[in-house]
PDB file of C-alpha atoms and ligand atoms in Angstrom:
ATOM      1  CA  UNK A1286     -91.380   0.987 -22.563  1.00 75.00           C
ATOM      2  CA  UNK A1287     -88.336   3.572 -24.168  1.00 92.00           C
ATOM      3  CA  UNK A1288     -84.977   1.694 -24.955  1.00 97.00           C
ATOM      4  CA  UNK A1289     -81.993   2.340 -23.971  1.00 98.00           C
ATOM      5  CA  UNK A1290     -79.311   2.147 -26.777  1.00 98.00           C
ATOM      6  CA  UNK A1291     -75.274   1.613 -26.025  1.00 98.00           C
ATOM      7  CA  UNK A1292     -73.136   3.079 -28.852  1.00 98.00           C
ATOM      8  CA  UNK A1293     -69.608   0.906 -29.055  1.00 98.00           C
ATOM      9  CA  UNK A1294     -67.285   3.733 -30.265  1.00 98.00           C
ATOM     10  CA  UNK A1295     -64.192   2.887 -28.565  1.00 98.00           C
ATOM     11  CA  UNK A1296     -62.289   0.846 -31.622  1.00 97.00           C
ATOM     12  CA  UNK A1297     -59.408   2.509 -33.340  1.00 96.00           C
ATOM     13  CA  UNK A1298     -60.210   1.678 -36.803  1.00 97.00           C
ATOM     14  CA  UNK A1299     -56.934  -0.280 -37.752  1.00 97.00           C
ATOM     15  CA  UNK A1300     -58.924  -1.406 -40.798  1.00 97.00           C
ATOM     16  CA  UNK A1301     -59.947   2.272 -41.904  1.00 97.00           C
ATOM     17  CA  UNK A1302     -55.848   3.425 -41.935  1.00 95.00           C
ATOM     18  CA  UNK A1303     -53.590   5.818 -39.528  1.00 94.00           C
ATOM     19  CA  UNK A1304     -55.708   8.792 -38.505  1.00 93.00           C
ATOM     20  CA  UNK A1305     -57.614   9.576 -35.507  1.00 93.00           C
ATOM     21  CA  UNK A1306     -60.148   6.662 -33.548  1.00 95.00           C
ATOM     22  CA  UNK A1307     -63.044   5.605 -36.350  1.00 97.00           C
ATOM     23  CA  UNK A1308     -65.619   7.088 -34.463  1.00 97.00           C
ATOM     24  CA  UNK A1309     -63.756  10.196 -34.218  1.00 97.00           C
ATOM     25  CA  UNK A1310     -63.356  10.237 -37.997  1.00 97.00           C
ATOM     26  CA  UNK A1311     -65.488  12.622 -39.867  1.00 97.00           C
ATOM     27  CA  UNK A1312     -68.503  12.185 -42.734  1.00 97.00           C
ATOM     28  CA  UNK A1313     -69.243  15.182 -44.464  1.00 97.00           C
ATOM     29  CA  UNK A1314     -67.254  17.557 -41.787  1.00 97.00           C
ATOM     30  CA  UNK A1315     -69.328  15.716 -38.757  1.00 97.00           C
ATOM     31  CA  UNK A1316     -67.920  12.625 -36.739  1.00 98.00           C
ATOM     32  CA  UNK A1317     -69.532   9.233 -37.306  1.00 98.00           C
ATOM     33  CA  UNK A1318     -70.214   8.891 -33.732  1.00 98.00           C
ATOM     34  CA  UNK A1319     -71.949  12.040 -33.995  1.00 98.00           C
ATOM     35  CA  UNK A1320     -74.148  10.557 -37.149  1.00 98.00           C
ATOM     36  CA  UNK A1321     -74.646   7.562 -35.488  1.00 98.00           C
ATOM     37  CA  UNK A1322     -76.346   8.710 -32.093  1.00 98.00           C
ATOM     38  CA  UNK A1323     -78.290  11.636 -33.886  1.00 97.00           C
ATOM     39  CA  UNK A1324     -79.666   8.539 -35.384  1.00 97.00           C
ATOM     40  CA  UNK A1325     -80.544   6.996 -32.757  1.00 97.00           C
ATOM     41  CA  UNK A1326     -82.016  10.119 -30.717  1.00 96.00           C
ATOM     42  CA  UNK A1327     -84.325  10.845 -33.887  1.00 95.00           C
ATOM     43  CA  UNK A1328     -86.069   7.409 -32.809  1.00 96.00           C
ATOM     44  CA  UNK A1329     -88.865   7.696 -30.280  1.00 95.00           C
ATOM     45  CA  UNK A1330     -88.269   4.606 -28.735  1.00 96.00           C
ATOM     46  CA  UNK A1331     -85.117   5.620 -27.856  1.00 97.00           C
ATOM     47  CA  UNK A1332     -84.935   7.218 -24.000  1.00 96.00           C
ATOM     48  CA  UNK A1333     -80.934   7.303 -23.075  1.00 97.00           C
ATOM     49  CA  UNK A1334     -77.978   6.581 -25.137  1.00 98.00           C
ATOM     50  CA  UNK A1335     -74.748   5.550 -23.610  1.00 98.00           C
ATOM     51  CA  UNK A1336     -71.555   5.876 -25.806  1.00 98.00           C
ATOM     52  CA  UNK A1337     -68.502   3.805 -24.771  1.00 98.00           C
ATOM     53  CA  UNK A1338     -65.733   6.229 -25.657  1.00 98.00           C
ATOM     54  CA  UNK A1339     -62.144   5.468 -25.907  1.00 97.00           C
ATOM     55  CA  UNK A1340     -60.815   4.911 -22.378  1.00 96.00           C
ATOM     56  CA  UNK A1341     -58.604   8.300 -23.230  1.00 96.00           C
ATOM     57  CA  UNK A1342     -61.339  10.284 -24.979  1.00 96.00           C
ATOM     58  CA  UNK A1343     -63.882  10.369 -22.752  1.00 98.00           C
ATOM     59  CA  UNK A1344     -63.785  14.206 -22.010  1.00 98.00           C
ATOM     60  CA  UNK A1345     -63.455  14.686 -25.865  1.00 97.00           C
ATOM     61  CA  UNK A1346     -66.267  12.542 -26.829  1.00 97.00           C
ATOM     62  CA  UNK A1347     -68.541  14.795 -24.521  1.00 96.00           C
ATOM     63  CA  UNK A1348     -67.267  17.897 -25.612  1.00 96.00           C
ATOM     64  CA  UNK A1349     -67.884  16.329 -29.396  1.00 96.00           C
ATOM     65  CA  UNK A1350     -71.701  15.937 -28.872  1.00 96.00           C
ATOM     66  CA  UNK A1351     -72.859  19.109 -26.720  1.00 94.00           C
ATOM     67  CA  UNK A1352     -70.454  20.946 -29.882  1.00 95.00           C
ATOM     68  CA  UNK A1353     -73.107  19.117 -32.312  1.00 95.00           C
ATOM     69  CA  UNK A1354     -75.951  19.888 -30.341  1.00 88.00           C
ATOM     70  CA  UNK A1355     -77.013  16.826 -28.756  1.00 85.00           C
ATOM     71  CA  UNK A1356     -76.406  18.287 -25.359  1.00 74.00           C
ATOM     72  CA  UNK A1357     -80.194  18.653 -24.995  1.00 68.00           C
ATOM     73  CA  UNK A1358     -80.486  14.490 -25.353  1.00 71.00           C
ATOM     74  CA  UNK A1359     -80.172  11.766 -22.746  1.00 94.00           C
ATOM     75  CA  UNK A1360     -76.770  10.807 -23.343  1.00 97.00           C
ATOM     76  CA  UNK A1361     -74.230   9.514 -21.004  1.00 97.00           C
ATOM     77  CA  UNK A1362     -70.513   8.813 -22.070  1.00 98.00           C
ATOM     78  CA  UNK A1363     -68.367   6.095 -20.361  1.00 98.00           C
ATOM     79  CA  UNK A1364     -64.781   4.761 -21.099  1.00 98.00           C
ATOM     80  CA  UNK A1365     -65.181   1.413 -23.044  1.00 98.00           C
ATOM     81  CA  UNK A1366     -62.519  -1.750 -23.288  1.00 97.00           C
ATOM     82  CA  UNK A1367     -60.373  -3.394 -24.882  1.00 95.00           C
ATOM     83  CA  UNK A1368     -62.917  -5.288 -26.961  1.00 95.00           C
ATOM     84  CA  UNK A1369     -66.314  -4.478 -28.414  1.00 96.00           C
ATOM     85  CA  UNK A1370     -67.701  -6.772 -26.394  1.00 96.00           C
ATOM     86  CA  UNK A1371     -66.200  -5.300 -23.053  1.00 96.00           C
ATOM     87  CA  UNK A1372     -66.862  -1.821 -24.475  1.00 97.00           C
ATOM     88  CA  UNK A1373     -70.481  -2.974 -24.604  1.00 98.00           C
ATOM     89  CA  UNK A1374     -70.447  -4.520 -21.241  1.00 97.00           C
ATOM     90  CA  UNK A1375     -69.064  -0.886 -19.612  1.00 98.00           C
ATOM     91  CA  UNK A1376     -72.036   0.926 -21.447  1.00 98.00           C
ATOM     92  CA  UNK A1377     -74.740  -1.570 -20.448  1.00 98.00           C
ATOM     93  CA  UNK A1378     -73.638  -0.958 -16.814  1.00 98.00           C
ATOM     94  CA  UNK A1379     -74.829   2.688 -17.031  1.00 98.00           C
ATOM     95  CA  UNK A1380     -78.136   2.225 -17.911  1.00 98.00           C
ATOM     96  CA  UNK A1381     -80.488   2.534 -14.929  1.00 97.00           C
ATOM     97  CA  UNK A1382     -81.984  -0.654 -13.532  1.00 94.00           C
ATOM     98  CA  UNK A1383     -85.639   0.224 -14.725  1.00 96.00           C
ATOM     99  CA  UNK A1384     -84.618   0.200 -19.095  1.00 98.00           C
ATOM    100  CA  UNK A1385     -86.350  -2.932 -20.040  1.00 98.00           C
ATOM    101  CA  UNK A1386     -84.931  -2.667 -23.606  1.00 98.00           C
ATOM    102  CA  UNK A1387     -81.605  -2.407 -25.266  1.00 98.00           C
ATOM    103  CA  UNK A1388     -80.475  -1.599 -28.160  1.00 98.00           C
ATOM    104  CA  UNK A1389     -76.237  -2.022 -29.415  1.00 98.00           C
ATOM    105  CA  UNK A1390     -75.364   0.019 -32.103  1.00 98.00           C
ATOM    106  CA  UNK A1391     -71.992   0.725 -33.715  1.00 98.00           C
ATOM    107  CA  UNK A1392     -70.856   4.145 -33.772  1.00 98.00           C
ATOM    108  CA  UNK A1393     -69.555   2.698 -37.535  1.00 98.00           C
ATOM    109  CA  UNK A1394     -73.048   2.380 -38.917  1.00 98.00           C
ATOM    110  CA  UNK A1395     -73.465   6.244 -39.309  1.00 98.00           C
ATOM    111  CA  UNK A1396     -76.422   6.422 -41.579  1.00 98.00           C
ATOM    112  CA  UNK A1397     -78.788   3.709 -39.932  1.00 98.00           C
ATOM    113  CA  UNK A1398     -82.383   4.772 -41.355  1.00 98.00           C
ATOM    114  CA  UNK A1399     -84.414   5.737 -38.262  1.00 98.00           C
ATOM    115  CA  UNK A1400     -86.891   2.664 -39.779  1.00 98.00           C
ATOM    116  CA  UNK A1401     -84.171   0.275 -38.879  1.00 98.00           C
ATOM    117  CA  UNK A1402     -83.920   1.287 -35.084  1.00 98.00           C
ATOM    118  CA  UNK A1403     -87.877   1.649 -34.891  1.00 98.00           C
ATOM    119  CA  UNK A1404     -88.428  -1.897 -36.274  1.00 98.00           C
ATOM    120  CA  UNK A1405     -85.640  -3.337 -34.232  1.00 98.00           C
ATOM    121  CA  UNK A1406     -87.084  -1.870 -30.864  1.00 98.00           C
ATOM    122  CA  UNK A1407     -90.432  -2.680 -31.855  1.00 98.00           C
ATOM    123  CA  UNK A1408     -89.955  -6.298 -32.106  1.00 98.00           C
ATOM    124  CA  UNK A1409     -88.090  -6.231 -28.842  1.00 98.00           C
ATOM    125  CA  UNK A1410     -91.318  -4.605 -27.613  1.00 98.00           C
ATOM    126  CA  UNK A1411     -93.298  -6.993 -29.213  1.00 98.00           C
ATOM    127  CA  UNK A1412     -91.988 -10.022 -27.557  1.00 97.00           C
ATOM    128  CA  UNK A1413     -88.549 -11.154 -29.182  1.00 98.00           C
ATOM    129  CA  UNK A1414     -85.490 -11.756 -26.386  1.00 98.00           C
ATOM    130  CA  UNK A1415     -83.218 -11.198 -28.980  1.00 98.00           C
ATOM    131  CA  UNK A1416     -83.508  -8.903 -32.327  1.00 98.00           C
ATOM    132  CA  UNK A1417     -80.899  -8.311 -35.331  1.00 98.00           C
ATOM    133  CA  UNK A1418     -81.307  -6.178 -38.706  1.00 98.00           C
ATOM    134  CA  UNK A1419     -79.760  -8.033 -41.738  1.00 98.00           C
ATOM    135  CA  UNK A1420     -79.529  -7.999 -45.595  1.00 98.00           C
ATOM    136  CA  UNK A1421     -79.630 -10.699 -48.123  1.00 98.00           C
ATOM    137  CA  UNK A1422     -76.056 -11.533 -49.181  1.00 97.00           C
ATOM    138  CA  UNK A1423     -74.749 -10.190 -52.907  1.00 96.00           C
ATOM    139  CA  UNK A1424     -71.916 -12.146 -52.816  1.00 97.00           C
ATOM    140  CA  UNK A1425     -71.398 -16.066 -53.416  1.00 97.00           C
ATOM    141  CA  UNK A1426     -69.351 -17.493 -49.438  1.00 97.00           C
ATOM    142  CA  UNK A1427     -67.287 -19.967 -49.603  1.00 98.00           C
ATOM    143  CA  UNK A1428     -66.028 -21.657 -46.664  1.00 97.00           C
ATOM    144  CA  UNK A1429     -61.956 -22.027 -46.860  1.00 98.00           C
ATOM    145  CA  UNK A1430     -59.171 -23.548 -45.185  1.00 97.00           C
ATOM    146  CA  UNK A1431     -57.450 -20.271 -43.916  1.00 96.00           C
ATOM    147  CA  UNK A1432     -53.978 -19.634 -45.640  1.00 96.00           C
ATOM    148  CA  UNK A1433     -53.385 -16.223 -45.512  1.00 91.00           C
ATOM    149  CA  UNK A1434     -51.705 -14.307 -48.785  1.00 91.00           C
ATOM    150  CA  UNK A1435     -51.592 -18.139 -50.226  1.00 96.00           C
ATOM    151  CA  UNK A1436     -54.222 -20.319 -52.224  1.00 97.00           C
ATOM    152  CA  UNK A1437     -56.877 -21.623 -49.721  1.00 97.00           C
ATOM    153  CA  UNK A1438     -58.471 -24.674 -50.649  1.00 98.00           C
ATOM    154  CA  UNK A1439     -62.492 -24.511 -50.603  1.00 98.00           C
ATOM    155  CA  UNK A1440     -64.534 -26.910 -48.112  1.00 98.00           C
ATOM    156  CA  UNK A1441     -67.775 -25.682 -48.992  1.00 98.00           C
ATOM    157  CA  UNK A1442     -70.390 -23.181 -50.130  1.00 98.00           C
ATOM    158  CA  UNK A1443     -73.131 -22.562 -48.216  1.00 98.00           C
ATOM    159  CA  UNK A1444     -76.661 -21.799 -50.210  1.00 98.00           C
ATOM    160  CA  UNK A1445     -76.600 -18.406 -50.262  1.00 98.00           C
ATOM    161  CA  UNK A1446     -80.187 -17.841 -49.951  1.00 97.00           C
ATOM    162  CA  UNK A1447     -80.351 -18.821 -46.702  1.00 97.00           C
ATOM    163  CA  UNK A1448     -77.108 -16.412 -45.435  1.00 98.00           C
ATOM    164  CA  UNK A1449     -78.193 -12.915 -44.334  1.00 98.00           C
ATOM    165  CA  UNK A1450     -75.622 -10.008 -43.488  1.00 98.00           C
ATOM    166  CA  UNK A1451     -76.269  -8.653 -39.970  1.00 98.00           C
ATOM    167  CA  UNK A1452     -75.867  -5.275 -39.352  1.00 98.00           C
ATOM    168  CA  UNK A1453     -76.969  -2.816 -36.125  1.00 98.00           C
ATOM    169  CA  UNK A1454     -78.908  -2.139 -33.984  1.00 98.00           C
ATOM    170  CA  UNK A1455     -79.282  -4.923 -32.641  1.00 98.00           C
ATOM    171  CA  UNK A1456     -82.058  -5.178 -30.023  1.00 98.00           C
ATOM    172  CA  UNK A1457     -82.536  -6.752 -26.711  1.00 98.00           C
ATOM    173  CA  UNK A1458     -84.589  -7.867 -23.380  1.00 98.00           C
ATOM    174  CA  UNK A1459     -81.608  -6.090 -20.924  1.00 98.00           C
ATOM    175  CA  UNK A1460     -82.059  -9.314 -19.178  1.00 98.00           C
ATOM    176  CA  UNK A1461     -81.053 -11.215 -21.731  1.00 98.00           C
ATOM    177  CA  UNK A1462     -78.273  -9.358 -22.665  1.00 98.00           C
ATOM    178  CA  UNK A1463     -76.684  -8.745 -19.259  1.00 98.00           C
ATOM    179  CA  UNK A1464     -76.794 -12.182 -18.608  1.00 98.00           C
ATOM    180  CA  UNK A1465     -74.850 -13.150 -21.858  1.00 97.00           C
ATOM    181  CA  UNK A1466     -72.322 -10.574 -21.214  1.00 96.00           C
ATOM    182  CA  UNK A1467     -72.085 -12.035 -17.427  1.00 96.00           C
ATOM    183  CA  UNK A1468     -72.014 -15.393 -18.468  1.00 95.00           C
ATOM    184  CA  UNK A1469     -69.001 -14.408 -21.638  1.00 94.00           C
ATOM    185  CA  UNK A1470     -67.258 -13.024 -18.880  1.00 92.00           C
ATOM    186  CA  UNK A1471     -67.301 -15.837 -16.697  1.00 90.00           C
ATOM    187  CA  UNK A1472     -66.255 -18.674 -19.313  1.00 87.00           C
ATOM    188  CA  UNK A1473     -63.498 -16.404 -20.705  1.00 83.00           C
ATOM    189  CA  UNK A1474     -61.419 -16.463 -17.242  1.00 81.00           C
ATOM    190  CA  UNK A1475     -62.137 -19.683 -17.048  1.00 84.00           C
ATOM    191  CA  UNK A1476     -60.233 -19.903 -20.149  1.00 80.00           C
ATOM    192  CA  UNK A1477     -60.457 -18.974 -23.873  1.00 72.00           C
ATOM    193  CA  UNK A1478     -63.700 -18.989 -26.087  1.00 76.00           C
ATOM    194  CA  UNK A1479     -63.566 -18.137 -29.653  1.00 77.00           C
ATOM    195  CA  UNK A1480     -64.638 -14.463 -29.787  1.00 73.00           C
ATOM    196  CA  UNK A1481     -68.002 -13.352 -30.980  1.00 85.00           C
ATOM    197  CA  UNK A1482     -68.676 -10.851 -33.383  1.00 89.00           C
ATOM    198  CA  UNK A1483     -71.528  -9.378 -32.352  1.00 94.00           C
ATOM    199  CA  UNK A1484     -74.100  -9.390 -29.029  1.00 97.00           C
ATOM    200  CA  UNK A1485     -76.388 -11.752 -30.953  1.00 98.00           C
ATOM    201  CA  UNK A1486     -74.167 -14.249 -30.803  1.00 97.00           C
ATOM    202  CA  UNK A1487     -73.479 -14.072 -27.507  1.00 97.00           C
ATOM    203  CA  UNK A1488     -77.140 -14.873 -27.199  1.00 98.00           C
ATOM    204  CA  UNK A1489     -77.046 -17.924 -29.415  1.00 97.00           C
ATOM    205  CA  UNK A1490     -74.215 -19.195 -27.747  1.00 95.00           C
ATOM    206  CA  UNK A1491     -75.738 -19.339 -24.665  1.00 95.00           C
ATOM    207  CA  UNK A1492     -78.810 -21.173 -26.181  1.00 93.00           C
ATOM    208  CA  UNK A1493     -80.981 -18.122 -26.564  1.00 97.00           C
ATOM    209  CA  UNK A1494     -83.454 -17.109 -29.513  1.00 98.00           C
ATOM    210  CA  UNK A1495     -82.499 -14.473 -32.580  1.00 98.00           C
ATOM    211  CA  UNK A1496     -84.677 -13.286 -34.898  1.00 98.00           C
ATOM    212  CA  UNK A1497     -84.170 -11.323 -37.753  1.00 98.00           C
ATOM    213  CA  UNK A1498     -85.946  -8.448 -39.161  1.00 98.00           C
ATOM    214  CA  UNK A1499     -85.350  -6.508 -42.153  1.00 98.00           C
ATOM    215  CA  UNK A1500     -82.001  -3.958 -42.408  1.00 98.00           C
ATOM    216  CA  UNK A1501     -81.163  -1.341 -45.029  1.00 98.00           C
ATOM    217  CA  UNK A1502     -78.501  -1.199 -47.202  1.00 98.00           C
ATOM    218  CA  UNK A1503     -77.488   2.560 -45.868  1.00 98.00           C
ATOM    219  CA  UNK A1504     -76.936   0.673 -42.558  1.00 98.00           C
ATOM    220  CA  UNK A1505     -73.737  -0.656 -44.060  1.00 98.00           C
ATOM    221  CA  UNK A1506     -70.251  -0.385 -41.235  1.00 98.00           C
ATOM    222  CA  UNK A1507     -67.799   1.766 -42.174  1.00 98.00           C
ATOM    223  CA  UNK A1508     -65.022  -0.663 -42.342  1.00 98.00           C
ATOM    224  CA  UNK A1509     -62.389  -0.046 -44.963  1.00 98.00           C
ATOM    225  CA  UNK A1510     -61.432   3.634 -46.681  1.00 97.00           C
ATOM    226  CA  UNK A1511     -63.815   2.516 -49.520  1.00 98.00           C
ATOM    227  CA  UNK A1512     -66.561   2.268 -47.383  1.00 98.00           C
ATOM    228  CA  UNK A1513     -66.324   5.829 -46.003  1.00 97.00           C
ATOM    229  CA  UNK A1514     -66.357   7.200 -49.951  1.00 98.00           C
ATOM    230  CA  UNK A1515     -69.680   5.615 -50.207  1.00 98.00           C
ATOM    231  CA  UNK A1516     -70.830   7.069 -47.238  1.00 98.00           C
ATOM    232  CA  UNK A1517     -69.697  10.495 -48.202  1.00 98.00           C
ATOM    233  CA  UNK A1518     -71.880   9.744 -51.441  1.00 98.00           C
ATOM    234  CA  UNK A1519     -74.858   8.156 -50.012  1.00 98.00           C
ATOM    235  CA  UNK A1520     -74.691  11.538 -47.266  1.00 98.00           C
ATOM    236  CA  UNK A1521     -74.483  13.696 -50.170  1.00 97.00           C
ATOM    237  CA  UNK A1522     -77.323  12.297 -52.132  1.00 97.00           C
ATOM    238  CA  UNK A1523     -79.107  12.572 -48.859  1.00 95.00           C
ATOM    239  CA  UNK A1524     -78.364  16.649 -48.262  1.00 91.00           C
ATOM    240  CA  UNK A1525     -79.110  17.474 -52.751  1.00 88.00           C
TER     241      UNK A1525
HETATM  242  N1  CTP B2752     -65.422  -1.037 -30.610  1.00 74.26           N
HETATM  243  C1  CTP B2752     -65.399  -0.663 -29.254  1.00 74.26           C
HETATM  244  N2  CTP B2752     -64.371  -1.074 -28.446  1.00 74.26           N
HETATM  245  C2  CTP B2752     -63.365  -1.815 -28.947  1.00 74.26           C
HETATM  246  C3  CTP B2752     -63.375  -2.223 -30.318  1.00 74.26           C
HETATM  247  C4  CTP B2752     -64.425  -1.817 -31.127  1.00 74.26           C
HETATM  248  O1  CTP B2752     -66.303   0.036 -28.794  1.00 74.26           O
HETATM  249  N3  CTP B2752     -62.380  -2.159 -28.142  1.00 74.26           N
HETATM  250  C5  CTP B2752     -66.498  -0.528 -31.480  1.00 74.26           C
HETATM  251  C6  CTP B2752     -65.968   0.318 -32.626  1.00 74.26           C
HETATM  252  O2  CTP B2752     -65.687   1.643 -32.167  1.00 74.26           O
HETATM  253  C7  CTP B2752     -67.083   0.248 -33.636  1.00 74.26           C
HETATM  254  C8  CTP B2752     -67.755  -1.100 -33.334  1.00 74.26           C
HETATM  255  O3  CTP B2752     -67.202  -1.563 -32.105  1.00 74.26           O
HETATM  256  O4  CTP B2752     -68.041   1.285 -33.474  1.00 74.26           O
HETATM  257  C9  CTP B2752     -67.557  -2.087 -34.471  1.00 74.26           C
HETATM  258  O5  CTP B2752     -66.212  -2.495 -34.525  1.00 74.26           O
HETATM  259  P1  CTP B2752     -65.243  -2.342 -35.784  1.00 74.26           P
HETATM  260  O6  CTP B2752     -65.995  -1.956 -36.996  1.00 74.26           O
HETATM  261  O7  CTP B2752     -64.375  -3.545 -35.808  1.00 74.26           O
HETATM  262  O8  CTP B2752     -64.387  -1.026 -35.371  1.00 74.26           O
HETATM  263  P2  CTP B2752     -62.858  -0.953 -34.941  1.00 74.26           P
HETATM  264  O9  CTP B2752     -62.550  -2.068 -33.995  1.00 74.26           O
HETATM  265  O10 CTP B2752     -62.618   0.442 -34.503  1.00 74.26           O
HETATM  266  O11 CTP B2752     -62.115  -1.182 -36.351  1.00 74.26           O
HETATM  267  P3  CTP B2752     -60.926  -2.220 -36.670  1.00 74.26           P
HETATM  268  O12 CTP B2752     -61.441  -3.578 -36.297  1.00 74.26           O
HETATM  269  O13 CTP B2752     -60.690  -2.036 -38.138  1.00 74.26           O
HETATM  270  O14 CTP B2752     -59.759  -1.769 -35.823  1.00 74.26           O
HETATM  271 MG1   MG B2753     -62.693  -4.159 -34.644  1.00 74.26          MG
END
């Protein structure tokens, strides 16, 4: 069965500093939207991608990817939300009834290997409801009490050897997914969850199953202006 993947793309990138949407935002001269589906379309068990643009970029976005050559792919572009997770709803409800598998991946992670999106949809295939890439954690976490700018007293730190970082694609049964984004929907008229960060969690918080499979440390988000100098490297070392 091919996957369908949904590319979030529609944040502005308040974190990265003024300038044009994130996705929009160029790695060595080509958008990161642009890296990230070419990664994705490179992937044989990818079918269809669906980006979900900014609501007022939608004929830009197109114009974006047949100008980089992707207008040979499978690739449908629809105006996403507010929030990643109603961006990801609005792409999920273009793919065609018959996609089995999904894939969600962030139009930040530019230079996902094509290993990561192969392994991801493969253990999807293989029987997983639920699938996330992830990395061992460098870093020491501490949980605080949140004071922001001021001292925050520490409650505890969790053993870091059981903390992985979770990165995209994530991978899963459409089912699954749809009904997690249904159900999200539901409980948030109802009145105010805490929002998730990412689709997996969705999953767990509706009592579902998440494995983890090994990520790759090029599948890093482009978050803060640092991050997009190391992706200008790690591009660079890529193209010598
Ligand atoms: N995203 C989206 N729709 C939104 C918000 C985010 O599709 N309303 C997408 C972003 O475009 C990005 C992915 O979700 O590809 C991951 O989100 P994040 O890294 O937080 O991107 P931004 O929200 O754009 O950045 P920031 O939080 O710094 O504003
Ligand atoms: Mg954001």
């Amino acid at each position: 069965a091919v996957a369908a993947a949904v590319v979030p793309a529609a944040g502005r990138g308040e974190r990265l500093g003024p300038g044009a949407p994130k996705a929009l935002r160029e790695l060595g001269g080509v958008p990161l939207l642009v890296h990230a589906v070419r990664a994705l379309a490179r992937s044989r068990a990818v079918g269809l991608v669906v980006v979900a643009a900014p609501a007022d970029g939608v004929a830009e976005v197109v114009g974006l990817l047949d100008s980089h050559g992707l207008d040979g792919k499978d690739i449908r572009v629809v105006a996403g939300g507010a929030t990643r997770q109603e961006s990801v709803r609005l792409g999920l409800a273009a793919i065609p009834a018959e996609v089995e598998i999904v894939l969600v991946h962030d139009a930040a992670r530019p230079l996902v290997p094509v290993e990561v999106v192969d392994a991801v949809a493969a253990a999807v295939r293989a029987g997983a409801e639920a699938v996330v890439p992830a990395v061992p954690l460098a870093d020491t976490v501490k949980r605080v009490e949140p004071n922001r700018g001021g001292p925050e007293p520490v409650l505890d730190t969790p053993d870091r050897s059981t903390l992985r970082a979770v990165q995209t694609p994530q991978g899963f049964r459409r089912e699954t997914l749809a009904e997690v984004h249904e159900k999200a929907l539901t409980e948030e008229a109802a009145g105010g969850l805490p929002p998730v960060t990412d689709d997996a969690g969705l999953v767990e918080r509706f009592g579902g199953r998440v494995v983890v499979v090994p990520g790759h440390e090029e599948a890093f988000k482009v978050t803060r202006p640092l991050d997009l100098v190391l992706a200008e490297a790690v591009l660079a070392r890529r193209r010598a």
